[in-house]
Amino acid sequence: MKNIVILISGRGSNMEAMIAARDAGNLPVNIAAVVSNRPQAAGLRAAAQAGIATRVVDHEAFAGRDAFDSALAACIDQFQPDLVVLAGFMRILTAPFVRHYEGRLINIHPSLLPSFPGLHTHRQALAEGVRIHGCTVHFVTPALDHGPVIIQAAVPVIDGDTEADLAARILLQEHKIYPQAVRWFAAGKLSLDNGRVRLDATLDTAAALIAPELRPA
Ligand code: GRF
């Protein structure tokens, strides 16, 4: 069974979605550890309650990004991960760190990349007036919120939507697509090949990426 290490900074609802999928028997991975850069991250408690090893590597204890990333990698590597899963991990990672985990480091971002990288994605989407918004799971490259796309889910933007409405609608989809990406990886169906995603998935599975509200009747 593949080992995964999940990195969080806060609430950890994507992490919880993976724990729930694992517990339900449809995510056959060993969640070896949950690592946070913030000691107060709420997700740490949920992970510990689920019996998962937790670690804190507090970025404030380090002089710079290089020192922090080295300590973080040393912590992660104790668990010999096949895959490192960024789930609301709010730190920019250095190029050496990203290279160290090339092909086994993935992230989820609450927009349809390459639109709206960075923070406040729902505010950006509302300001642009887009009609379709969503979320993206991608392999991580040294550029922020950038990298080969693994899976995306789309949701409609409805007149009168607030940032909170969009965040909630998209989070439901995040909780589906992120476990799906890890499931593909665990099954050996997903890899990074020369900077391109290789995915052995059927059209049926791909159709599930569209929010039900958007599917043709
Ligand atoms: C999610 O919206 C994710 O896309 C973004 O940060 C948020 C984390 O939420 N990267 P949670 O900590 O998983 O609840």
PDB file of C-alpha atoms and ligand atoms in Angstrom:
ATOM      1  CA  MET A   1       0.000   0.000   0.000  1.00  0.00           C
ATOM      2  CA  LYS A   2       1.291   3.471  -0.860  1.00  0.00           C
ATOM      3  CA  ASN A   3       2.375   5.807   1.914  1.00  0.00           C
ATOM      4  CA  ILE A   4       1.074   9.338   1.822  1.00  0.00           C
ATOM      5  CA  VAL A   5       1.967  12.344   3.954  1.00  0.00           C
ATOM      6  CA  ILE A   6      -0.537  15.200   4.111  1.00  0.00           C
ATOM      7  CA  LEU A   7       0.573  18.793   4.732  1.00  0.00           C
ATOM      8  CA  ILE A   8      -1.897  21.245   6.236  1.00  0.00           C
ATOM      9  CA  SER A   9      -1.934  24.737   7.722  1.00  0.00           C
ATOM     10  CA  GLY A  10      -5.465  25.068   9.058  1.00  0.00           C
ATOM     11  CA  ARG A  11      -8.901  23.501   9.061  1.00  0.00           C
ATOM     12  CA  GLY A  12      -7.940  20.353   7.189  1.00  0.00           C
ATOM     13  CA  SER A  13     -11.275  19.501   5.601  1.00  0.00           C
ATOM     14  CA  ASN A  14      -9.571  18.053   2.516  1.00  0.00           C
ATOM     15  CA  MET A  15      -7.428  15.930   4.808  1.00  0.00           C
ATOM     16  CA  GLU A  16     -10.602  14.798   6.595  1.00  0.00           C
ATOM     17  CA  ALA A  17     -12.184  13.886   3.259  1.00  0.00           C
ATOM     18  CA  MET A  18      -9.218  11.585   2.618  1.00  0.00           C
ATOM     19  CA  ILE A  19      -9.412  10.032   6.059  1.00  0.00           C
ATOM     20  CA  ALA A  20     -13.145   9.450   5.535  1.00  0.00           C
ATOM     21  CA  ALA A  21     -12.556   7.894   2.113  1.00  0.00           C
ATOM     22  CA  ARG A  22      -9.857   5.654   3.573  1.00  0.00           C
ATOM     23  CA  ASP A  23     -12.136   4.637   6.448  1.00  0.00           C
ATOM     24  CA  ALA A  24     -14.953   3.903   3.996  1.00  0.00           C
ATOM     25  CA  GLY A  25     -12.609   1.509   2.218  1.00  0.00           C
ATOM     26  CA  ASN A  26     -12.339   3.397  -1.041  1.00  0.00           C
ATOM     27  CA  LEU A  27      -8.958   5.037  -0.646  1.00  0.00           C
ATOM     28  CA  PRO A  28      -6.450   2.245  -0.149  1.00  0.00           C
ATOM     29  CA  VAL A  29      -3.468   4.237   1.128  1.00  0.00           C
ATOM     30  CA  ASN A  30      -1.555   4.419   4.361  1.00  0.00           C
ATOM     31  CA  ILE A  31      -1.851   7.981   5.688  1.00  0.00           C
ATOM     32  CA  ALA A  32       1.537   7.852   7.378  1.00  0.00           C
ATOM     33  CA  ALA A  33       1.513  11.359   8.852  1.00  0.00           C
ATOM     34  CA  VAL A  34      -0.092  14.775   8.858  1.00  0.00           C
ATOM     35  CA  VAL A  35       2.391  17.653   9.082  1.00  0.00           C
ATOM     36  CA  SER A  36       1.466  21.274   9.812  1.00  0.00           C
ATOM     37  CA  ASN A  37       3.530  24.450   9.697  1.00  0.00           C
ATOM     38  CA  ARG A  38       1.161  25.945  12.270  1.00  0.00           C
ATOM     39  CA  PRO A  39       0.950  24.463  15.765  1.00  0.00           C
ATOM     40  CA  GLN A  40      -2.652  25.669  16.110  1.00  0.00           C
ATOM     41  CA  ALA A  41      -3.952  24.083  12.909  1.00  0.00           C
ATOM     42  CA  ALA A  42      -7.359  22.596  13.723  1.00  0.00           C
ATOM     43  CA  GLY A  43      -6.739  19.692  11.380  1.00  0.00           C
ATOM     44  CA  LEU A  44      -3.997  18.358  13.666  1.00  0.00           C
ATOM     45  CA  ARG A  45      -6.581  17.413  16.265  1.00  0.00           C
ATOM     46  CA  ALA A  46      -8.758  15.614  13.754  1.00  0.00           C
ATOM     47  CA  ALA A  47      -5.747  13.697  12.451  1.00  0.00           C
ATOM     48  CA  ALA A  48      -4.651  12.676  15.941  1.00  0.00           C
ATOM     49  CA  GLN A  49      -8.195  11.572  16.756  1.00  0.00           C
ATOM     50  CA  ALA A  50      -8.081   9.384  13.677  1.00  0.00           C
ATOM     51  CA  GLY A  51      -4.932   7.772  15.046  1.00  0.00           C
ATOM     52  CA  ILE A  52      -2.591   9.335  12.485  1.00  0.00           C
ATOM     53  CA  ALA A  53       0.905  10.517  13.449  1.00  0.00           C
ATOM     54  CA  THR A  54       1.062  14.314  13.556  1.00  0.00           C
ATOM     55  CA  ARG A  55       4.072  16.610  13.385  1.00  0.00           C
ATOM     56  CA  VAL A  56       4.565  20.366  13.507  1.00  0.00           C
ATOM     57  CA  VAL A  57       7.378  22.140  11.685  1.00  0.00           C
ATOM     58  CA  ASP A  58       6.702  25.735  12.677  1.00  0.00           C
ATOM     59  CA  HIS A  59       7.907  28.086   9.938  1.00  0.00           C
ATOM     60  CA  GLU A  60       8.285  30.870  12.490  1.00  0.00           C
ATOM     61  CA  ALA A  61      11.133  28.953  14.124  1.00  0.00           C
ATOM     62  CA  PHE A  62      13.283  29.229  10.992  1.00  0.00           C
ATOM     63  CA  ALA A  63      15.289  32.142   9.633  1.00  0.00           C
ATOM     64  CA  GLY A  64      14.292  31.640   6.017  1.00  0.00           C
ATOM     65  CA  ARG A  65      12.530  29.493   3.476  1.00  0.00           C
ATOM     66  CA  ASP A  66      15.551  27.287   2.743  1.00  0.00           C
ATOM     67  CA  ALA A  67      16.029  26.292   6.378  1.00  0.00           C
ATOM     68  CA  PHE A  68      12.312  25.709   6.846  1.00  0.00           C
ATOM     69  CA  ASP A  69      11.990  23.617   3.701  1.00  0.00           C
ATOM     70  CA  SER A  70      15.001  21.468   4.680  1.00  0.00           C
ATOM     71  CA  ALA A  71      13.495  20.771   8.085  1.00  0.00           C
ATOM     72  CA  LEU A  72      10.109  20.099   6.532  1.00  0.00           C
ATOM     73  CA  ALA A  73      11.579  17.622   4.035  1.00  0.00           C
ATOM     74  CA  ALA A  74      13.528  15.871   6.800  1.00  0.00           C
ATOM     75  CA  CYS A  75      10.306  15.506   8.787  1.00  0.00           C
ATOM     76  CA  ILE A  76       8.316  14.249   5.798  1.00  0.00           C
ATOM     77  CA  ASP A  77      11.000  11.814   4.655  1.00  0.00           C
ATOM     78  CA  GLN A  78      10.963   9.953   7.976  1.00  0.00           C
ATOM     79  CA  PHE A  79       7.650   8.576   6.749  1.00  0.00           C
ATOM     80  CA  GLN A  80       8.993   7.498   3.345  1.00  0.00           C
ATOM     81  CA  PRO A  81       6.080   8.884   1.363  1.00  0.00           C
ATOM     82  CA  ASP A  82       5.187   7.741  -2.125  1.00  0.00           C
ATOM     83  CA  LEU A  83       3.062  10.868  -2.382  1.00  0.00           C
ATOM     84  CA  VAL A  84       3.037  14.204  -0.532  1.00  0.00           C
ATOM     85  CA  VAL A  85      -0.377  15.866  -0.503  1.00  0.00           C
ATOM     86  CA  LEU A  86      -0.660  19.623   0.065  1.00  0.00           C
ATOM     87  CA  ALA A  87      -4.095  20.211   1.564  1.00  0.00           C
ATOM     88  CA  GLY A  88      -4.493  23.867   2.432  1.00  0.00           C
ATOM     89  CA  PHE A  89      -0.756  24.187   3.094  1.00  0.00           C
ATOM     90  CA  MET A  90      -0.181  27.931   3.033  1.00  0.00           C
ATOM     91  CA  ARG A  91       3.553  28.238   2.419  1.00  0.00           C
ATOM     92  CA  ILE A  92       5.419  28.926  -0.780  1.00  0.00           C
ATOM     93  CA  LEU A  93       7.871  26.067  -1.293  1.00  0.00           C
ATOM     94  CA  THR A  94      11.404  26.481  -2.624  1.00  0.00           C
ATOM     95  CA  ALA A  95      12.532  24.975  -5.923  1.00  0.00           C
ATOM     96  CA  PRO A  96      14.891  22.435  -4.247  1.00  0.00           C
ATOM     97  CA  PHE A  97      12.006  21.168  -2.100  1.00  0.00           C
ATOM     98  CA  VAL A  98       9.725  20.855  -5.123  1.00  0.00           C
ATOM     99  CA  ARG A  99      12.432  19.104  -7.155  1.00  0.00           C
ATOM    100  CA  HIS A 100      13.073  16.646  -4.305  1.00  0.00           C
ATOM    101  CA  TYR A 101       9.440  15.511  -4.574  1.00  0.00           C
ATOM    102  CA  GLU A 102       9.085  15.747  -8.351  1.00  0.00           C
ATOM    103  CA  GLY A 103       6.217  13.569  -9.535  1.00  0.00           C
ATOM    104  CA  ARG A 104       5.045  12.862  -5.993  1.00  0.00           C
ATOM    105  CA  LEU A 105       3.902  16.276  -4.768  1.00  0.00           C
ATOM    106  CA  ILE A 106       0.343  17.410  -5.457  1.00  0.00           C
ATOM    107  CA  ASN A 107      -1.778  20.394  -4.461  1.00  0.00           C
ATOM    108  CA  ILE A 108      -5.398  21.485  -4.570  1.00  0.00           C
ATOM    109  CA  HIS A 109      -6.299  25.037  -5.523  1.00  0.00           C
ATOM    110  CA  PRO A 110      -9.780  26.591  -5.413  1.00  0.00           C
ATOM    111  CA  SER A 111      -9.983  27.783  -9.006  1.00  0.00           C
ATOM    112  CA  LEU A 112      -9.889  26.365 -12.497  1.00  0.00           C
ATOM    113  CA  LEU A 113      -6.173  26.885 -13.089  1.00  0.00           C
ATOM    114  CA  PRO A 114      -4.540  28.590 -14.893  1.00  0.00           C
ATOM    115  CA  SER A 115      -7.236  31.142 -14.001  1.00  0.00           C
ATOM    116  CA  PHE A 116      -6.934  32.805 -10.618  1.00  0.00           C
ATOM    117  CA  PRO A 117      -3.742  31.586  -8.979  1.00  0.00           C
ATOM    118  CA  GLY A 118      -2.857  32.981  -5.554  1.00  0.00           C
ATOM    119  CA  LEU A 119      -5.193  34.089  -2.799  1.00  0.00           C
ATOM    120  CA  HIS A 120      -8.850  35.209  -2.834  1.00  0.00           C
ATOM    121  CA  THR A 121      -9.758  33.117  -5.848  1.00  0.00           C
ATOM    122  CA  HIS A 122     -13.508  33.509  -5.320  1.00  0.00           C
ATOM    123  CA  ARG A 123     -13.167  37.287  -5.110  1.00  0.00           C
ATOM    124  CA  GLN A 124     -11.154  37.197  -8.354  1.00  0.00           C
ATOM    125  CA  ALA A 125     -13.808  35.050 -10.048  1.00  0.00           C
ATOM    126  CA  LEU A 126     -16.629  37.372  -8.965  1.00  0.00           C
ATOM    127  CA  ALA A 127     -14.674  40.438 -10.085  1.00  0.00           C
ATOM    128  CA  GLU A 128     -14.133  38.903 -13.531  1.00  0.00           C
ATOM    129  CA  GLY A 129     -17.777  37.850 -13.812  1.00  0.00           C
ATOM    130  CA  VAL A 130     -16.985  34.291 -14.916  1.00  0.00           C
ATOM    131  CA  ARG A 131     -19.934  31.900 -15.149  1.00  0.00           C
ATOM    132  CA  ILE A 132     -17.937  28.768 -14.372  1.00  0.00           C
ATOM    133  CA  HIS A 133     -15.521  28.423 -11.499  1.00  0.00           C
ATOM    134  CA  GLY A 134     -14.072  25.405  -9.725  1.00  0.00           C
ATOM    135  CA  CYS A 135     -11.046  23.680  -8.312  1.00  0.00           C
ATOM    136  CA  THR A 136      -7.926  21.962  -9.581  1.00  0.00           C
ATOM    137  CA  VAL A 137      -5.631  19.209  -8.355  1.00  0.00           C
ATOM    138  CA  HIS A 138      -2.191  19.487  -9.938  1.00  0.00           C
ATOM    139  CA  PHE A 139       1.359  18.298  -9.638  1.00  0.00           C
ATOM    140  CA  VAL A 140       3.433  21.005  -8.004  1.00  0.00           C
ATOM    141  CA  THR A 141       6.112  22.958  -9.857  1.00  0.00           C
ATOM    142  CA  PRO A 142       8.257  25.732  -8.382  1.00  0.00           C
ATOM    143  CA  ALA A 143       5.774  28.352  -9.697  1.00  0.00           C
ATOM    144  CA  LEU A 144       2.917  29.197  -7.323  1.00  0.00           C
ATOM    145  CA  ASP A 145      -0.395  27.446  -8.088  1.00  0.00           C
ATOM    146  CA  HIS A 146       1.002  26.098 -11.300  1.00  0.00           C
ATOM    147  CA  GLY A 147       1.711  22.676 -12.669  1.00  0.00           C
ATOM    148  CA  PRO A 148       0.385  19.778 -14.698  1.00  0.00           C
ATOM    149  CA  VAL A 149      -3.358  19.418 -14.069  1.00  0.00           C
ATOM    150  CA  ILE A 150      -4.612  16.067 -12.797  1.00  0.00           C
ATOM    151  CA  ILE A 151      -8.318  16.682 -12.215  1.00  0.00           C
ATOM    152  CA  GLN A 152     -10.662  19.647 -12.131  1.00  0.00           C
ATOM    153  CA  ALA A 153     -14.252  20.157 -11.054  1.00  0.00           C
ATOM    154  CA  ALA A 154     -16.448  22.947 -12.340  1.00  0.00           C
ATOM    155  CA  VAL A 155     -19.359  24.657 -10.633  1.00  0.00           C
ATOM    156  CA  PRO A 156     -21.703  27.402 -11.879  1.00  0.00           C
ATOM    157  CA  VAL A 157     -21.468  30.963 -10.640  1.00  0.00           C
ATOM    158  CA  ILE A 158     -24.993  32.154  -9.893  1.00  0.00           C
ATOM    159  CA  ASP A 159     -26.124  35.794  -9.781  1.00  0.00           C
ATOM    160  CA  GLY A 160     -25.914  37.069  -6.230  1.00  0.00           C
ATOM    161  CA  ASP A 161     -23.250  34.572  -5.201  1.00  0.00           C
ATOM    162  CA  THR A 162     -20.893  35.725  -2.466  1.00  0.00           C
ATOM    163  CA  GLU A 163     -17.327  34.562  -1.944  1.00  0.00           C
ATOM    164  CA  ALA A 164     -18.631  32.330   0.842  1.00  0.00           C
ATOM    165  CA  ASP A 165     -21.246  30.772  -1.457  1.00  0.00           C
ATOM    166  CA  LEU A 166     -18.593  29.934  -4.019  1.00  0.00           C
ATOM    167  CA  ALA A 167     -16.166  28.654  -1.403  1.00  0.00           C
ATOM    168  CA  ALA A 168     -18.810  26.281  -0.015  1.00  0.00           C
ATOM    169  CA  ARG A 169     -19.940  25.071  -3.445  1.00  0.00           C
ATOM    170  CA  ILE A 170     -16.377  24.436  -4.526  1.00  0.00           C
ATOM    171  CA  LEU A 171     -15.274  22.810  -1.275  1.00  0.00           C
ATOM    172  CA  LEU A 172     -17.848  20.042  -1.820  1.00  0.00           C
ATOM    173  CA  GLN A 173     -16.169  19.331  -5.141  1.00  0.00           C
ATOM    174  CA  GLU A 174     -12.675  19.530  -3.632  1.00  0.00           C
ATOM    175  CA  HIS A 175     -13.659  16.772  -1.249  1.00  0.00           C
ATOM    176  CA  LYS A 176     -14.508  14.565  -4.230  1.00  0.00           C
ATOM    177  CA  ILE A 177     -11.687  15.292  -6.635  1.00  0.00           C
ATOM    178  CA  TYR A 178      -8.791  15.258  -4.190  1.00  0.00           C
ATOM    179  CA  PRO A 179      -9.446  11.719  -2.919  1.00  0.00           C
ATOM    180  CA  GLN A 180     -10.004  10.732  -6.570  1.00  0.00           C
ATOM    181  CA  ALA A 181      -6.569  11.989  -7.562  1.00  0.00           C
ATOM    182  CA  VAL A 182      -4.953  10.096  -4.683  1.00  0.00           C
ATOM    183  CA  ARG A 183      -6.987   6.986  -5.569  1.00  0.00           C
ATOM    184  CA  TRP A 184      -5.630   7.120  -9.128  1.00  0.00           C
ATOM    185  CA  PHE A 185      -2.104   7.535  -7.810  1.00  0.00           C
ATOM    186  CA  ALA A 186      -2.522   4.641  -5.370  1.00  0.00           C
ATOM    187  CA  ALA A 187      -3.784   2.430  -8.189  1.00  0.00           C
ATOM    188  CA  GLY A 188      -0.743   3.269 -10.319  1.00  0.00           C
ATOM    189  CA  LYS A 189      -2.969   5.061 -12.855  1.00  0.00           C
ATOM    190  CA  LEU A 190      -1.453   8.498 -12.390  1.00  0.00           C
ATOM    191  CA  SER A 191       2.091   9.681 -12.939  1.00  0.00           C
ATOM    192  CA  LEU A 192       4.120  12.585 -14.192  1.00  0.00           C
ATOM    193  CA  ASP A 193       5.988  11.871 -17.406  1.00  0.00           C
ATOM    194  CA  ASN A 194       8.357  14.542 -18.671  1.00  0.00           C
ATOM    195  CA  GLY A 195       6.203  17.319 -17.248  1.00  0.00           C
ATOM    196  CA  ARG A 196       2.942  15.833 -18.569  1.00  0.00           C
ATOM    197  CA  VAL A 197       0.269  14.034 -16.593  1.00  0.00           C
ATOM    198  CA  ARG A 198      -0.265  10.415 -17.541  1.00  0.00           C
ATOM    199  CA  LEU A 199      -3.687   9.278 -16.438  1.00  0.00           C
ATOM    200  CA  ASP A 200      -5.295   5.971 -17.140  1.00  0.00           C
ATOM    201  CA  ALA A 201      -8.933   6.946 -16.530  1.00  0.00           C
ATOM    202  CA  THR A 202     -12.150   6.224 -18.374  1.00  0.00           C
ATOM    203  CA  LEU A 203     -14.472   8.785 -19.903  1.00  0.00           C
ATOM    204  CA  ASP A 204     -17.050   7.866 -17.236  1.00  0.00           C
ATOM    205  CA  THR A 205     -14.677   8.879 -14.501  1.00  0.00           C
ATOM    206  CA  ALA A 206     -13.813  12.070 -16.332  1.00  0.00           C
ATOM    207  CA  ALA A 207     -17.510  12.967 -16.620  1.00  0.00           C
ATOM    208  CA  ALA A 208     -17.791  12.859 -12.851  1.00  0.00           C
ATOM    209  CA  LEU A 209     -15.585  15.922 -12.695  1.00  0.00           C
ATOM    210  CA  ILE A 210     -18.440  18.155 -13.774  1.00  0.00           C
ATOM    211  CA  ALA A 211     -20.647  19.325 -10.936  1.00  0.00           C
ATOM    212  CA  PRO A 212     -24.108  17.718 -11.229  1.00  0.00           C
ATOM    213  CA  GLU A 213     -25.717  21.127 -11.684  1.00  0.00           C
ATOM    214  CA  LEU A 214     -23.713  21.638 -14.871  1.00  0.00           C
ATOM    215  CA  ARG A 215     -24.270  18.257 -16.476  1.00  0.00           C
ATOM    216  CA  PRO A 216     -26.589  18.097 -19.463  1.00  0.00           C
ATOM    217  CA  ALA A 217     -29.939  16.496 -18.515  1.00  0.00           C
TER     218      ALA A 217
HETATM  219  C1  GRF B   1      -9.063  24.704   0.194  1.00  0.00           C
HETATM  220  O1  GRF B   1     -10.002  25.569  -0.389  1.00  0.00           O
HETATM  221  C2  GRF B   1      -7.941  24.412  -0.763  1.00  0.00           C
HETATM  222  O2  GRF B   1      -8.353  24.392  -2.094  1.00  0.00           O
HETATM  223  C3  GRF B   1      -7.018  25.575  -0.524  1.00  0.00           C
HETATM  224  O3  GRF B   1      -7.093  25.838   0.848  1.00  0.00           O
HETATM  225  C4  GRF B   1      -8.330  25.359   1.352  1.00  0.00           C
HETATM  226  C5  GRF B   1      -7.998  24.389   2.430  1.00  0.00           C
HETATM  227  O4  GRF B   1      -9.126  23.932   3.115  1.00  0.00           O
HETATM  228  N1  GRF B   1      -5.695  25.277  -1.004  1.00  0.00           N
HETATM  229  P1  GRF B   1      -8.997  22.726   4.164  1.00  0.00           P
HETATM  230  O5  GRF B   1      -7.892  23.123   5.157  1.00  0.00           O
HETATM  231  O6  GRF B   1      -8.656  21.496   3.409  1.00  0.00           O
HETATM  232  O7  GRF B   1     -10.325  22.681   4.829  1.00  0.00           O
END
